[in-house]
Amino acid sequence: MTDAWLDAIRWTEDGLVPVVVQQRDSGKILMFAWMNRESLSLTVKEGYAVYWSRSRRKLWRKGEESGHRQKVIDLLLDCDEDVILLKIEQQGGIACHTGRESCFYRRLVDGQWQIAEPVLKDPETIYTKS
Protein backbone atom coordinates (compact mmCIF):
# COMPACT_ATOMS: atom_id res chain seq x y z
CA MET A 1 0.00 0.00 0.00
CA THR A 2 1.38 3.40 -0.97
CA ASP A 3 0.97 6.51 1.14
CA ALA A 4 -0.89 8.38 -1.66
CA TRP A 5 -4.05 8.35 0.52
CA LEU A 6 -2.29 10.89 2.76
CA ASP A 7 -2.60 13.47 -0.04
CA ALA A 8 -6.39 13.57 0.42
CA ILE A 9 -5.98 15.10 3.87
CA ARG A 10 -6.07 18.88 4.29
CA TRP A 11 -3.09 19.41 6.56
CA THR A 12 -2.61 22.58 8.62
CA GLU A 13 0.12 25.04 7.64
CA ASP A 14 2.29 23.21 10.19
CA GLY A 15 1.67 19.90 8.40
CA LEU A 16 -0.64 18.53 11.09
CA VAL A 17 -4.15 17.14 11.28
CA PRO A 18 -6.31 17.10 14.46
CA VAL A 19 -7.30 13.66 15.73
CA VAL A 20 -10.30 12.79 17.90
CA VAL A 21 -9.85 9.49 19.72
CA GLN A 22 -12.93 7.42 20.59
CA GLN A 23 -13.30 4.15 22.48
CA ARG A 24 -14.81 1.82 19.90
CA ASP A 25 -17.24 -0.14 22.06
CA SER A 26 -18.59 2.66 24.27
CA GLY A 27 -18.29 5.60 21.86
CA LYS A 28 -16.69 7.67 24.63
CA ILE A 29 -14.29 10.40 23.48
CA LEU A 30 -10.99 9.70 25.21
CA MET A 31 -8.63 12.37 23.95
CA PHE A 32 -7.60 14.83 21.27
CA ALA A 33 -4.18 14.88 19.64
CA TRP A 34 -2.29 15.83 16.49
CA MET A 35 -0.69 13.75 13.75
CA ASN A 36 1.67 14.57 10.93
CA ARG A 37 2.11 12.50 7.76
CA GLU A 38 4.72 10.26 9.35
CA SER A 39 2.75 9.54 12.52
CA LEU A 40 -0.45 8.82 10.59
CA SER A 41 1.40 6.54 8.19
CA LEU A 42 3.03 4.70 11.12
CA THR A 43 -0.36 4.39 12.84
CA VAL A 44 -1.76 2.63 9.79
CA LYS A 45 1.32 0.43 9.33
CA GLU A 46 1.70 -0.57 13.00
CA GLY A 47 -1.99 -0.72 13.97
CA TYR A 48 -1.40 1.34 17.12
CA ALA A 49 -1.76 5.11 17.60
CA VAL A 50 1.31 7.23 16.93
CA TYR A 51 0.89 10.98 17.44
CA TRP A 52 2.95 14.11 16.91
CA SER A 53 3.83 15.91 20.14
CA ARG A 54 3.79 19.63 19.43
CA SER A 55 5.45 20.47 22.75
CA ARG A 56 8.27 17.94 22.38
CA ARG A 57 8.43 18.25 18.57
CA LYS A 58 8.68 14.50 18.08
CA LEU A 59 6.69 11.35 17.39
CA TRP A 60 4.83 9.97 20.38
CA ARG A 61 3.71 6.37 20.48
CA LYS A 62 0.73 6.39 22.83
CA GLY A 63 1.52 4.09 25.74
CA GLU A 64 5.28 3.94 25.13
CA GLU A 65 5.92 4.72 28.81
CA SER A 66 2.63 3.80 30.47
CA GLY A 67 1.81 0.64 28.53
CA HIS A 68 -1.64 2.10 27.77
CA ARG A 69 -1.42 1.61 24.03
CA GLN A 70 -4.27 2.33 21.63
CA LYS A 71 -5.08 -0.43 19.16
CA VAL A 72 -6.63 1.15 16.08
CA ILE A 73 -9.88 -0.49 14.99
CA ASP A 74 -11.06 2.10 12.48
CA LEU A 75 -9.72 5.33 11.02
CA LEU A 76 -12.10 7.86 9.49
CA LEU A 77 -11.69 11.21 7.70
CA ASP A 78 -14.36 13.89 8.09
CA CYS A 79 -16.28 15.52 5.23
CA ASP A 80 -13.95 18.54 5.08
CA GLU A 81 -10.94 16.20 4.96
CA ASP A 82 -9.28 18.02 7.86
CA VAL A 83 -10.05 15.95 10.98
CA ILE A 84 -9.31 12.30 11.72
CA LEU A 85 -11.44 10.11 13.98
CA LEU A 86 -9.65 7.11 15.46
CA LYS A 87 -11.84 4.37 16.88
CA ILE A 88 -9.60 2.43 19.22
CA GLU A 89 -9.39 -0.17 21.95
CA GLN A 90 -7.68 1.52 24.89
CA GLN A 91 -5.34 -0.91 26.58
CA GLY A 92 -5.37 -0.63 30.36
CA GLY A 93 -8.52 1.53 30.32
CA ILE A 94 -6.55 4.76 30.82
CA ALA A 95 -6.04 7.32 28.04
CA CYS A 96 -5.21 10.41 30.12
CA HIS A 97 -1.82 11.20 31.66
CA THR A 98 -3.71 12.11 34.85
CA GLY A 99 -4.62 8.43 35.31
CA ARG A 100 -8.21 8.82 34.13
CA GLU A 101 -10.09 6.96 31.41
CA SER A 102 -10.58 10.15 29.37
CA CYS A 103 -8.78 13.48 29.05
CA PHE A 104 -12.24 15.10 29.12
CA TYR A 105 -12.86 14.70 32.84
CA ARG A 106 -13.91 18.23 33.81
CA ARG A 107 -17.51 19.39 33.41
CA LEU A 108 -18.74 22.99 33.54
CA VAL A 109 -21.34 23.26 36.31
CA ASP A 110 -22.74 26.64 37.36
CA GLY A 111 -19.78 28.50 35.87
CA GLN A 112 -17.11 26.31 37.47
CA TRP A 113 -15.09 23.34 36.25
CA GLN A 114 -15.79 20.27 38.33
CA ILE A 115 -14.02 16.93 38.16
CA ALA A 116 -16.43 14.39 36.72
CA GLU A 117 -14.21 11.29 36.48
CA PRO A 118 -12.07 9.58 39.10
CA VAL A 119 -8.37 8.87 38.88
CA LEU A 120 -8.10 5.14 38.10
CA LYS A 121 -4.37 4.92 38.69
CA ASP A 122 -1.87 7.31 40.27
CA PRO A 123 0.17 8.87 37.44
CA GLU A 124 3.32 8.54 39.57
CA THR A 125 2.99 4.76 39.28
CA ILE A 126 2.16 4.82 35.55
CA TYR A 127 5.04 6.75 34.03
CA THR A 128 8.71 5.94 34.21
CA LYS A 129 11.46 8.50 34.11
CA SER A 130 14.07 8.04 31.41
PDB file of C-alpha atoms in Angstrom:
ATOM      1  CA  MET A   1       0.000   0.000   0.000  1.00  0.00           C
ATOM      2  CA  THR A   2       1.381   3.396  -0.965  1.00  0.00           C
ATOM      3  CA  ASP A   3       0.975   6.514   1.143  1.00  0.00           C
ATOM      4  CA  ALA A   4      -0.891   8.381  -1.655  1.00  0.00           C
ATOM      5  CA  TRP A   5      -4.047   8.351   0.524  1.00  0.00           C
ATOM      6  CA  LEU A   6      -2.291  10.894   2.759  1.00  0.00           C
ATOM      7  CA  ASP A   7      -2.602  13.470  -0.045  1.00  0.00           C
ATOM      8  CA  ALA A   8      -6.388  13.566   0.415  1.00  0.00           C
ATOM      9  CA  ILE A   9      -5.977  15.105   3.871  1.00  0.00           C
ATOM     10  CA  ARG A  10      -6.069  18.878   4.290  1.00  0.00           C
ATOM     11  CA  TRP A  11      -3.087  19.408   6.563  1.00  0.00           C
ATOM     12  CA  THR A  12      -2.612  22.582   8.621  1.00  0.00           C
ATOM     13  CA  GLU A  13       0.119  25.041   7.640  1.00  0.00           C
ATOM     14  CA  ASP A  14       2.286  23.208  10.191  1.00  0.00           C
ATOM     15  CA  GLY A  15       1.670  19.896   8.402  1.00  0.00           C
ATOM     16  CA  LEU A  16      -0.638  18.530  11.088  1.00  0.00           C
ATOM     17  CA  VAL A  17      -4.150  17.138  11.276  1.00  0.00           C
ATOM     18  CA  PRO A  18      -6.306  17.104  14.456  1.00  0.00           C
ATOM     19  CA  VAL A  19      -7.304  13.664  15.729  1.00  0.00           C
ATOM     20  CA  VAL A  20     -10.298  12.793  17.904  1.00  0.00           C
ATOM     21  CA  VAL A  21      -9.847   9.488  19.720  1.00  0.00           C
ATOM     22  CA  GLN A  22     -12.926   7.424  20.591  1.00  0.00           C
ATOM     23  CA  GLN A  23     -13.303   4.151  22.478  1.00  0.00           C
ATOM     24  CA  ARG A  24     -14.806   1.817  19.896  1.00  0.00           C
ATOM     25  CA  ASP A  25     -17.242  -0.145  22.061  1.00  0.00           C
ATOM     26  CA  SER A  26     -18.593   2.659  24.274  1.00  0.00           C
ATOM     27  CA  GLY A  27     -18.285   5.596  21.860  1.00  0.00           C
ATOM     28  CA  LYS A  28     -16.693   7.668  24.634  1.00  0.00           C
ATOM     29  CA  ILE A  29     -14.289  10.396  23.480  1.00  0.00           C
ATOM     30  CA  LEU A  30     -10.991   9.704  25.215  1.00  0.00           C
ATOM     31  CA  MET A  31      -8.633  12.373  23.947  1.00  0.00           C
ATOM     32  CA  PHE A  32      -7.605  14.829  21.270  1.00  0.00           C
ATOM     33  CA  ALA A  33      -4.181  14.879  19.641  1.00  0.00           C
ATOM     34  CA  TRP A  34      -2.291  15.826  16.489  1.00  0.00           C
ATOM     35  CA  MET A  35      -0.686  13.755  13.750  1.00  0.00           C
ATOM     36  CA  ASN A  36       1.673  14.572  10.929  1.00  0.00           C
ATOM     37  CA  ARG A  37       2.111  12.498   7.757  1.00  0.00           C
ATOM     38  CA  GLU A  38       4.721  10.260   9.354  1.00  0.00           C
ATOM     39  CA  SER A  39       2.745   9.543  12.519  1.00  0.00           C
ATOM     40  CA  LEU A  40      -0.452   8.818  10.586  1.00  0.00           C
ATOM     41  CA  SER A  41       1.404   6.539   8.193  1.00  0.00           C
ATOM     42  CA  LEU A  42       3.033   4.702  11.124  1.00  0.00           C
ATOM     43  CA  THR A  43      -0.356   4.395  12.845  1.00  0.00           C
ATOM     44  CA  VAL A  44      -1.761   2.627   9.793  1.00  0.00           C
ATOM     45  CA  LYS A  45       1.324   0.427   9.326  1.00  0.00           C
ATOM     46  CA  GLU A  46       1.697  -0.565  13.000  1.00  0.00           C
ATOM     47  CA  GLY A  47      -1.994  -0.721  13.973  1.00  0.00           C
ATOM     48  CA  TYR A  48      -1.397   1.343  17.119  1.00  0.00           C
ATOM     49  CA  ALA A  49      -1.756   5.107  17.602  1.00  0.00           C
ATOM     50  CA  VAL A  50       1.307   7.233  16.934  1.00  0.00           C
ATOM     51  CA  TYR A  51       0.889  10.984  17.443  1.00  0.00           C
ATOM     52  CA  TRP A  52       2.955  14.113  16.907  1.00  0.00           C
ATOM     53  CA  SER A  53       3.829  15.906  20.143  1.00  0.00           C
ATOM     54  CA  ARG A  54       3.793  19.631  19.428  1.00  0.00           C
ATOM     55  CA  SER A  55       5.449  20.469  22.752  1.00  0.00           C
ATOM     56  CA  ARG A  56       8.272  17.939  22.376  1.00  0.00           C
ATOM     57  CA  ARG A  57       8.431  18.255  18.572  1.00  0.00           C
ATOM     58  CA  LYS A  58       8.681  14.501  18.076  1.00  0.00           C
ATOM     59  CA  LEU A  59       6.694  11.349  17.387  1.00  0.00           C
ATOM     60  CA  TRP A  60       4.835   9.970  20.382  1.00  0.00           C
ATOM     61  CA  ARG A  61       3.708   6.373  20.482  1.00  0.00           C
ATOM     62  CA  LYS A  62       0.734   6.386  22.828  1.00  0.00           C
ATOM     63  CA  GLY A  63       1.516   4.090  25.742  1.00  0.00           C
ATOM     64  CA  GLU A  64       5.282   3.940  25.133  1.00  0.00           C
ATOM     65  CA  GLU A  65       5.918   4.723  28.809  1.00  0.00           C
ATOM     66  CA  SER A  66       2.632   3.797  30.473  1.00  0.00           C
ATOM     67  CA  GLY A  67       1.809   0.639  28.532  1.00  0.00           C
ATOM     68  CA  HIS A  68      -1.643   2.100  27.771  1.00  0.00           C
ATOM     69  CA  ARG A  69      -1.416   1.614  24.031  1.00  0.00           C
ATOM     70  CA  GLN A  70      -4.265   2.330  21.633  1.00  0.00           C
ATOM     71  CA  LYS A  71      -5.083  -0.426  19.159  1.00  0.00           C
ATOM     72  CA  VAL A  72      -6.629   1.149  16.079  1.00  0.00           C
ATOM     73  CA  ILE A  73      -9.883  -0.491  14.993  1.00  0.00           C
ATOM     74  CA  ASP A  74     -11.064   2.101  12.482  1.00  0.00           C
ATOM     75  CA  LEU A  75      -9.719   5.330  11.017  1.00  0.00           C
ATOM     76  CA  LEU A  76     -12.103   7.858   9.488  1.00  0.00           C
ATOM     77  CA  LEU A  77     -11.695  11.208   7.704  1.00  0.00           C
ATOM     78  CA  ASP A  78     -14.364  13.890   8.090  1.00  0.00           C
ATOM     79  CA  CYS A  79     -16.280  15.521   5.226  1.00  0.00           C
ATOM     80  CA  ASP A  80     -13.950  18.539   5.083  1.00  0.00           C
ATOM     81  CA  GLU A  81     -10.944  16.200   4.961  1.00  0.00           C
ATOM     82  CA  ASP A  82      -9.280  18.019   7.857  1.00  0.00           C
ATOM     83  CA  VAL A  83     -10.052  15.952  10.979  1.00  0.00           C
ATOM     84  CA  ILE A  84      -9.306  12.297  11.718  1.00  0.00           C
ATOM     85  CA  LEU A  85     -11.437  10.108  13.981  1.00  0.00           C
ATOM     86  CA  LEU A  86      -9.647   7.111  15.457  1.00  0.00           C
ATOM     87  CA  LYS A  87     -11.836   4.365  16.883  1.00  0.00           C
ATOM     88  CA  ILE A  88      -9.599   2.425  19.219  1.00  0.00           C
ATOM     89  CA  GLU A  89      -9.395  -0.171  21.950  1.00  0.00           C
ATOM     90  CA  GLN A  90      -7.685   1.520  24.887  1.00  0.00           C
ATOM     91  CA  GLN A  91      -5.341  -0.908  26.584  1.00  0.00           C
ATOM     92  CA  GLY A  92      -5.366  -0.634  30.357  1.00  0.00           C
ATOM     93  CA  GLY A  93      -8.516   1.526  30.319  1.00  0.00           C
ATOM     94  CA  ILE A  94      -6.553   4.755  30.824  1.00  0.00           C
ATOM     95  CA  ALA A  95      -6.040   7.317  28.039  1.00  0.00           C
ATOM     96  CA  CYS A  96      -5.212  10.412  30.118  1.00  0.00           C
ATOM     97  CA  HIS A  97      -1.817  11.196  31.657  1.00  0.00           C
ATOM     98  CA  THR A  98      -3.713  12.108  34.847  1.00  0.00           C
ATOM     99  CA  GLY A  99      -4.617   8.430  35.306  1.00  0.00           C
ATOM    100  CA  ARG A 100      -8.207   8.819  34.128  1.00  0.00           C
ATOM    101  CA  GLU A 101     -10.094   6.963  31.412  1.00  0.00           C
ATOM    102  CA  SER A 102     -10.577  10.152  29.373  1.00  0.00           C
ATOM    103  CA  CYS A 103      -8.784  13.477  29.053  1.00  0.00           C
ATOM    104  CA  PHE A 104     -12.238  15.099  29.121  1.00  0.00           C
ATOM    105  CA  TYR A 105     -12.861  14.698  32.836  1.00  0.00           C
ATOM    106  CA  ARG A 106     -13.912  18.234  33.806  1.00  0.00           C
ATOM    107  CA  ARG A 107     -17.506  19.385  33.408  1.00  0.00           C
ATOM    108  CA  LEU A 108     -18.742  22.990  33.538  1.00  0.00           C
ATOM    109  CA  VAL A 109     -21.339  23.257  36.311  1.00  0.00           C
ATOM    110  CA  ASP A 110     -22.739  26.639  37.355  1.00  0.00           C
ATOM    111  CA  GLY A 111     -19.781  28.499  35.875  1.00  0.00           C
ATOM    112  CA  GLN A 112     -17.108  26.312  37.473  1.00  0.00           C
ATOM    113  CA  TRP A 113     -15.094  23.339  36.252  1.00  0.00           C
ATOM    114  CA  GLN A 114     -15.794  20.266  38.335  1.00  0.00           C
ATOM    115  CA  ILE A 115     -14.022  16.933  38.159  1.00  0.00           C
ATOM    116  CA  ALA A 116     -16.432  14.387  36.720  1.00  0.00           C
ATOM    117  CA  GLU A 117     -14.210  11.294  36.477  1.00  0.00           C
ATOM    118  CA  PRO A 118     -12.071   9.581  39.096  1.00  0.00           C
ATOM    119  CA  VAL A 119      -8.370   8.866  38.876  1.00  0.00           C
ATOM    120  CA  LEU A 120      -8.101   5.144  38.096  1.00  0.00           C
ATOM    121  CA  LYS A 121      -4.368   4.921  38.688  1.00  0.00           C
ATOM    122  CA  ASP A 122      -1.865   7.315  40.268  1.00  0.00           C
ATOM    123  CA  PRO A 123       0.172   8.870  37.438  1.00  0.00           C
ATOM    124  CA  GLU A 124       3.317   8.545  39.570  1.00  0.00           C
ATOM    125  CA  THR A 125       2.988   4.761  39.275  1.00  0.00           C
ATOM    126  CA  ILE A 126       2.157   4.823  35.554  1.00  0.00           C
ATOM    127  CA  TYR A 127       5.038   6.747  34.033  1.00  0.00           C
ATOM    128  CA  THR A 128       8.705   5.936  34.213  1.00  0.00           C
ATOM    129  CA  LYS A 129      11.464   8.498  34.107  1.00  0.00           C
ATOM    130  CA  SER A 130      14.070   8.042  31.408  1.00  0.00           C
TER     131      SER A 130
END
